[in-house]
Amino acid sequence: MPKLQCVGVSKIFGEGARRNHVLDSVDLEVKEDEFLVVLGPGQSGKSTLLKILAGLEKPTSGKVYLDGKEVTGPGPDRGLVFQKYTLFPWKTVLGNVAMGPKLCRHSKKEAIEIAMHYIDLVGLKGFEKSYPHQLSGGMKQRVGIARAYANRPKIMLLDEPFGQLDAQTRILMEQETVRIWEKEKRTVIFVTNNIEEAIFLGDRIISLEGKLPGRMKTIYDVNLPRPRLYTELEFLKLRNTITNETALLL
């Protein structure tokens, strides 16, 4: 049984003249501990798909299953990291990361221990007493990742989390994402519009058509060893293939 499954998922917003068909008949299966990348340009429905997987949006038709159970709303079994830094500015790094375990009824001591484990995992040990305004963009996104992991979710959902970062920091965060995933495996679904990022991160890449309604177009198996190099021949070949096929969709 797949870890996560979409069956005929479609999404329509509005009615009549304001009707906007965003997703059309998405069928998808994600394996246990797989790193799946959903790749598509802007306005292809990929963020809407992730919100449906998170339970933040309901599909107009079709169903989503996690471990065989239908997803009907948000839950702690799914960790979500957004492009924008959704940290509580009045809380420290430790306070932000420990909030999930506290809400899950862990004792204060247990919540701090869990939070410190993930703060260390994302490379922020020593910054646990810092506030968000004292952190760089990359560090803020590390806090977001640590906070999502601290809830011990079954699946991680990341919605273009590095879109606001400069190129150098973005590459560093891609490397860190792989390191964290390899150290503490989870099923990951990562949304991006960046082809190189998709190849660097993914076990598989699902491309969406470059126009609405979003439809699954091509599945790419990324059979490249890790750690990956952006300049290796097979990486460049796959990038060229995806680039050419994407250009035909736009």
mmCIF file of C-alpha atoms in Angstrom:
data_model
loop_
_atom_site.group_PDB
_atom_site.id
_atom_site.type_symbol
_atom_site.label_atom_id
_atom_site.label_comp_id
_atom_site.label_asym_id
_atom_site.label_seq_id
_atom_site.Cartn_x
_atom_site.Cartn_y
_atom_site.Cartn_z
ATOM 1 C CA MET A 1 0.000 0.000 0.000
ATOM 2 C CA PRO A 2 1.399 3.446 -0.880
ATOM 3 C CA LYS A 3 2.106 5.867 1.938
ATOM 4 C CA LEU A 4 -0.002 8.540 0.268
ATOM 5 C CA GLN A 5 -2.412 8.258 -2.616
ATOM 6 C CA CYS A 6 -4.415 10.743 -4.697
ATOM 7 C CA VAL A 7 -7.329 9.301 -6.646
ATOM 8 C CA GLY A 8 -8.885 11.525 -9.312
ATOM 9 C CA VAL A 9 -8.236 14.743 -7.391
ATOM 10 C CA SER A 10 -9.713 17.836 -9.031
ATOM 11 C CA LYS A 11 -10.198 21.343 -7.671
ATOM 12 C CA ILE A 12 -12.443 24.124 -8.919
ATOM 13 C CA PHE A 13 -12.702 27.521 -7.248
ATOM 14 C CA GLY A 14 -15.718 29.765 -7.731
ATOM 15 C CA GLU A 15 -18.738 29.412 -9.979
ATOM 16 C CA GLY A 16 -20.045 30.773 -13.241
ATOM 17 C CA ALA A 17 -17.891 33.509 -14.788
ATOM 18 C CA ARG A 18 -15.526 33.281 -11.820
ATOM 19 C CA ARG A 19 -15.080 29.540 -12.129
ATOM 20 C CA ASN A 20 -11.394 28.603 -11.996
ATOM 21 C CA HIS A 21 -10.473 24.996 -12.751
ATOM 22 C CA VAL A 22 -7.118 24.559 -10.978
ATOM 23 C CA LEU A 23 -6.509 20.790 -10.834
ATOM 24 C CA ASP A 24 -7.863 18.048 -13.053
ATOM 25 C CA SER A 25 -7.911 14.310 -12.272
ATOM 26 C CA VAL A 26 -4.607 13.956 -10.445
ATOM 27 C CA ASP A 27 -3.719 10.324 -9.706
ATOM 28 C CA LEU A 28 -0.609 9.903 -7.590
ATOM 29 C CA GLU A 29 1.045 7.310 -5.369
ATOM 30 C CA VAL A 30 3.916 8.140 -3.005
ATOM 31 C CA LYS A 31 6.055 5.462 -1.373
ATOM 32 C CA GLU A 32 7.224 5.202 2.224
ATOM 33 C CA ASP A 33 10.285 7.445 2.822
ATOM 34 C CA GLU A 34 10.278 8.623 -0.789
ATOM 35 C CA PHE A 35 11.435 12.135 -1.673
ATOM 36 C CA LEU A 36 8.930 13.187 -4.329
ATOM 37 C CA VAL A 37 9.182 16.531 -6.105
ATOM 38 C CA VAL A 38 6.179 18.178 -7.762
ATOM 39 C CA LEU A 39 7.579 20.422 -10.496
ATOM 40 C CA GLY A 40 5.686 23.078 -12.395
ATOM 41 C CA PRO A 41 5.745 26.757 -13.366
ATOM 42 C CA GLY A 42 3.616 29.372 -11.671
ATOM 43 C CA GLN A 43 -0.145 28.923 -12.031
ATOM 44 C CA SER A 44 0.070 25.161 -12.619
ATOM 45 C CA GLY A 45 -1.850 24.133 -9.481
ATOM 46 C CA LYS A 46 1.058 22.629 -7.564
ATOM 47 C CA SER A 47 0.583 24.659 -4.356
ATOM 48 C CA THR A 48 -3.144 23.907 -4.431
ATOM 49 C CA LEU A 49 -2.322 20.205 -4.676
ATOM 50 C CA LEU A 50 -0.064 20.466 -1.626
ATOM 51 C CA LYS A 51 -2.778 22.266 0.350
ATOM 52 C CA ILE A 52 -5.198 19.451 -0.503
ATOM 53 C CA LEU A 53 -2.651 16.896 0.730
ATOM 54 C CA ALA A 54 -2.271 18.926 3.917
ATOM 55 C CA GLY A 55 -6.047 19.007 4.400
ATOM 56 C CA LEU A 56 -6.174 22.808 4.126
ATOM 57 C CA GLU A 57 -8.301 22.594 0.975
ATOM 58 C CA LYS A 58 -10.938 20.028 0.090
ATOM 59 C CA PRO A 59 -10.892 18.554 -3.418
ATOM 60 C CA THR A 60 -13.925 19.291 -5.552
ATOM 61 C CA SER A 61 -13.806 15.654 -6.591
ATOM 62 C CA GLY A 62 -11.538 12.732 -5.834
ATOM 63 C CA LYS A 63 -9.935 11.614 -2.594
ATOM 64 C CA VAL A 64 -6.593 11.625 -0.793
ATOM 65 C CA TYR A 65 -5.482 8.715 1.412
ATOM 66 C CA LEU A 66 -2.664 8.597 3.960
ATOM 67 C CA ASP A 67 -1.828 5.062 5.099
ATOM 68 C CA GLY A 68 -5.132 3.964 3.597
ATOM 69 C CA LYS A 69 -7.232 6.469 5.561
ATOM 70 C CA GLU A 70 -8.989 9.328 3.817
ATOM 71 C CA VAL A 71 -7.593 12.810 4.470
ATOM 72 C CA THR A 72 -10.492 15.043 5.530
ATOM 73 C CA GLY A 73 -8.640 17.930 7.193
ATOM 74 C CA PRO A 74 -5.343 19.069 8.717
ATOM 75 C CA GLY A 75 -3.553 16.815 11.188
ATOM 76 C CA PRO A 76 -0.265 16.378 13.040
ATOM 77 C CA ASP A 77 0.584 13.430 10.781
ATOM 78 C CA ARG A 78 1.523 15.979 8.090
ATOM 79 C CA GLY A 79 4.236 18.596 8.619
ATOM 80 C CA LEU A 80 3.975 21.677 6.412
ATOM 81 C CA VAL A 81 6.687 24.195 5.525
ATOM 82 C CA PHE A 82 5.664 27.281 3.542
ATOM 83 C CA GLN A 83 7.634 29.628 1.311
ATOM 84 C CA LYS A 84 6.946 32.503 3.708
ATOM 85 C CA TYR A 85 8.491 32.377 7.148
ATOM 86 C CA THR A 86 5.523 31.526 9.354
ATOM 87 C CA LEU A 87 7.331 31.835 12.673
ATOM 88 C CA PHE A 88 5.928 33.453 15.811
ATOM 89 C CA PRO A 89 8.022 36.641 16.109
ATOM 90 C CA TRP A 90 7.496 36.895 19.881
ATOM 91 C CA LYS A 91 8.904 33.405 20.499
ATOM 92 C CA THR A 92 12.507 32.240 20.444
ATOM 93 C CA VAL A 93 13.773 29.471 18.178
ATOM 94 C CA LEU A 94 13.208 27.036 21.033
ATOM 95 C CA GLY A 95 9.734 28.426 21.689
ATOM 96 C CA ASN A 96 8.734 28.077 18.042
ATOM 97 C CA VAL A 97 9.987 24.502 17.697
ATOM 98 C CA ALA A 98 8.643 23.346 21.084
ATOM 99 C CA MET A 99 5.110 24.596 20.403
ATOM 100 C CA GLY A 100 4.043 21.485 18.465
ATOM 101 C CA PRO A 101 5.136 18.978 21.118
ATOM 102 C CA LYS A 102 3.445 21.104 23.799
ATOM 103 C CA LEU A 103 0.193 21.100 21.832
ATOM 104 C CA CYS A 104 0.537 17.311 21.548
ATOM 105 C CA ARG A 105 0.435 17.204 25.372
ATOM 106 C CA HIS A 106 4.090 16.450 25.992
ATOM 107 C CA SER A 107 5.386 17.751 29.289
ATOM 108 C CA LYS A 108 7.456 20.932 29.238
ATOM 109 C CA LYS A 109 10.629 18.915 29.759
ATOM 110 C CA GLU A 110 9.764 16.468 26.967
ATOM 111 C CA ALA A 111 8.811 19.305 24.609
ATOM 112 C CA ILE A 112 12.149 21.027 25.192
ATOM 113 C CA GLU A 113 14.070 17.774 24.671
ATOM 114 C CA ILE A 114 12.243 17.086 21.401
ATOM 115 C CA ALA A 115 12.730 20.680 20.239
ATOM 116 C CA MET A 116 16.440 20.680 21.059
ATOM 117 C CA HIS A 117 16.923 17.442 19.127
ATOM 118 C CA TYR A 118 15.511 19.001 15.960
ATOM 119 C CA ILE A 119 17.206 22.356 16.498
ATOM 120 C CA ASP A 120 20.477 20.434 16.588
ATOM 121 C CA LEU A 121 19.420 18.362 13.563
ATOM 122 C CA VAL A 122 18.929 21.471 11.387
ATOM 123 C CA GLY A 123 22.223 23.000 12.526
ATOM 124 C CA LEU A 124 20.908 25.733 14.831
ATOM 125 C CA LYS A 125 22.363 24.596 18.134
ATOM 126 C CA GLY A 126 23.469 27.725 19.984
ATOM 127 C CA PHE A 127 20.664 29.833 18.478
ATOM 128 C CA GLU A 128 17.801 28.375 20.536
ATOM 129 C CA LYS A 129 17.406 31.657 22.504
ATOM 130 C CA SER A 130 17.411 33.840 19.368
ATOM 131 C CA TYR A 131 14.275 35.520 18.021
ATOM 132 C CA PRO A 132 13.234 35.365 14.342
ATOM 133 C CA HIS A 133 14.268 38.982 13.664
ATOM 134 C CA GLN A 134 17.816 38.027 14.675
ATOM 135 C CA LEU A 135 18.041 35.241 12.066
ATOM 136 C CA SER A 136 18.878 35.171 8.370
ATOM 137 C CA GLY A 137 16.358 33.880 5.826
ATOM 138 C CA GLY A 138 18.022 30.483 5.636
ATOM 139 C CA MET A 139 18.082 30.165 9.414
ATOM 140 C CA LYS A 140 14.394 31.076 9.639
ATOM 141 C CA GLN A 141 13.554 28.333 7.166
ATOM 142 C CA ARG A 142 15.630 25.866 9.201
ATOM 143 C CA VAL A 143 13.470 26.753 12.194
ATOM 144 C CA GLY A 144 10.382 26.076 10.082
ATOM 145 C CA ILE A 145 11.738 22.668 9.081
ATOM 146 C CA ALA A 146 12.675 21.841 12.688
ATOM 147 C CA ARG A 147 9.209 22.871 13.870
ATOM 148 C CA ALA A 148 7.553 20.628 11.281
ATOM 149 C CA TYR A 149 9.767 17.661 12.191
ATOM 150 C CA ALA A 150 9.171 18.176 15.927
ATOM 151 C CA ASN A 151 5.548 17.083 15.533
ATOM 152 C CA ARG A 152 6.883 13.684 14.383
ATOM 153 C CA PRO A 153 4.735 13.711 11.226
ATOM 154 C CA LYS A 154 4.412 10.751 8.895
ATOM 155 C CA ILE A 155 4.906 12.966 5.865
ATOM 156 C CA MET A 156 6.590 16.321 5.214
ATOM 157 C CA LEU A 157 5.020 18.793 2.766
ATOM 158 C CA LEU A 158 7.247 21.648 1.580
ATOM 159 C CA ASP A 159 5.782 24.406 -0.594
ATOM 160 C CA GLU A 160 8.640 26.173 -2.431
ATOM 161 C CA PRO A 161 10.391 26.765 0.898
ATOM 162 C CA PHE A 162 13.523 28.317 -0.609
ATOM 163 C CA GLY A 163 11.849 30.654 -3.101
ATOM 164 C CA GLN A 164 12.720 33.794 -1.122
ATOM 165 C CA LEU A 165 16.383 32.927 -0.595
ATOM 166 C CA ASP A 166 19.365 34.164 -2.576
ATOM 167 C CA ALA A 167 21.001 31.664 -4.933
ATOM 168 C CA GLN A 168 23.916 30.756 -2.667
ATOM 169 C CA THR A 169 21.738 30.233 0.415
ATOM 170 C CA ARG A 170 19.253 28.271 -1.660
ATOM 171 C CA ILE A 171 21.923 25.766 -2.727
ATOM 172 C CA LEU A 172 23.063 25.421 0.878
ATOM 173 C CA MET A 173 19.492 24.770 2.041
ATOM 174 C CA GLU A 174 18.975 22.155 -0.673
ATOM 175 C CA GLN A 175 22.066 20.350 0.586
ATOM 176 C CA GLU A 176 20.855 20.635 4.167
ATOM 177 C CA THR A 177 17.409 19.314 3.234
ATOM 178 C CA VAL A 178 18.953 16.161 1.787
ATOM 179 C CA ARG A 179 21.213 15.752 4.842
ATOM 180 C CA ILE A 180 18.275 16.067 7.245
ATOM 181 C CA TRP A 181 16.111 13.697 5.183
ATOM 182 C CA GLU A 182 18.859 11.068 5.036
ATOM 183 C CA LYS A 183 19.464 11.325 8.786
ATOM 184 C CA GLU A 184 15.812 11.180 9.833
ATOM 185 C CA LYS A 185 13.792 9.645 7.032
ATOM 186 C CA ARG A 186 10.284 10.797 6.259
ATOM 187 C CA THR A 187 8.114 10.672 3.200
ATOM 188 C CA VAL A 188 8.639 14.099 1.615
ATOM 189 C CA ILE A 189 6.615 15.929 -1.032
ATOM 190 C CA PHE A 190 8.461 19.038 -2.172
ATOM 191 C CA VAL A 191 6.922 21.629 -4.514
ATOM 192 C CA THR A 192 9.180 23.751 -6.708
ATOM 193 C CA ASN A 193 9.349 25.591 -10.025
ATOM 194 C CA ASN A 194 13.124 25.096 -10.234
ATOM 195 C CA ILE A 195 14.278 22.197 -12.439
ATOM 196 C CA GLU A 196 17.791 21.940 -10.967
ATOM 197 C CA GLU A 197 16.371 21.932 -7.436
ATOM 198 C CA ALA A 198 13.958 19.158 -8.399
ATOM 199 C CA ILE A 199 16.746 16.958 -9.790
ATOM 200 C CA PHE A 200 19.064 17.627 -6.863
ATOM 201 C CA LEU A 201 16.432 16.654 -4.280
ATOM 202 C CA GLY A 202 14.076 14.114 -5.725
ATOM 203 C CA ASP A 203 13.873 10.337 -5.998
ATOM 204 C CA ARG A 204 11.088 11.014 -8.491
ATOM 205 C CA ILE A 205 9.827 14.168 -10.175
ATOM 206 C CA ILE A 206 6.191 14.689 -11.149
ATOM 207 C CA SER A 207 5.771 17.483 -13.681
ATOM 208 C CA LEU A 208 2.528 19.411 -14.066
ATOM 209 C CA GLU A 209 1.383 21.044 -17.276
ATOM 210 C CA GLY A 210 2.246 24.725 -17.456
ATOM 211 C CA LYS A 211 -1.326 25.952 -17.633
ATOM 212 C CA LEU A 212 -4.549 25.528 -15.698
ATOM 213 C CA PRO A 213 -6.103 23.179 -14.970
ATOM 214 C CA GLY A 214 -3.016 21.428 -13.611
ATOM 215 C CA ARG A 215 -2.627 17.890 -14.900
ATOM 216 C CA MET A 216 0.138 15.391 -14.289
ATOM 217 C CA LYS A 217 2.249 15.273 -17.412
ATOM 218 C CA THR A 218 5.444 13.264 -16.900
ATOM 219 C CA ILE A 219 7.073 11.190 -14.167
ATOM 220 C CA TYR A 220 10.874 11.189 -14.070
ATOM 221 C CA ASP A 221 12.837 8.641 -12.055
ATOM 222 C CA VAL A 222 16.014 10.320 -10.813
ATOM 223 C CA ASN A 223 18.483 7.445 -10.799
ATOM 224 C CA LEU A 224 21.473 9.515 -9.698
ATOM 225 C CA PRO A 225 23.631 8.638 -6.681
ATOM 226 C CA ARG A 226 23.767 10.980 -3.697
ATOM 227 C CA PRO A 227 25.383 13.359 -2.990
ATOM 228 C CA ARG A 228 24.590 14.874 -6.380
ATOM 229 C CA LEU A 229 26.557 17.474 -8.292
ATOM 230 C CA TYR A 230 24.873 20.083 -10.460
ATOM 231 C CA THR A 231 27.682 19.741 -13.009
ATOM 232 C CA GLU A 232 27.763 15.956 -13.481
ATOM 233 C CA LEU A 233 26.903 14.713 -16.960
ATOM 234 C CA GLU A 234 23.795 12.667 -16.099
ATOM 235 C CA PHE A 235 22.427 15.570 -14.027
ATOM 236 C CA LEU A 236 22.836 17.930 -16.996
ATOM 237 C CA LYS A 237 21.263 15.419 -19.393
ATOM 238 C CA LEU A 238 18.165 15.085 -17.219
ATOM 239 C CA ARG A 239 17.963 18.846 -16.778
ATOM 240 C CA ASN A 240 18.080 19.280 -20.547
ATOM 241 C CA THR A 241 15.350 16.664 -21.060
ATOM 242 C CA ILE A 242 13.023 18.245 -18.508
ATOM 243 C CA THR A 243 13.768 21.760 -19.781
ATOM 244 C CA ASN A 244 12.909 20.825 -23.364
ATOM 245 C CA GLU A 245 9.708 19.013 -22.375
ATOM 246 C CA THR A 246 8.674 21.858 -20.077
ATOM 247 C CA ALA A 247 9.145 24.391 -22.865
ATOM 248 C CA LEU A 248 6.648 22.440 -24.984
ATOM 249 C CA LEU A 249 4.024 22.740 -22.233
ATOM 250 C CA LEU A 250 4.196 26.506 -21.752
#
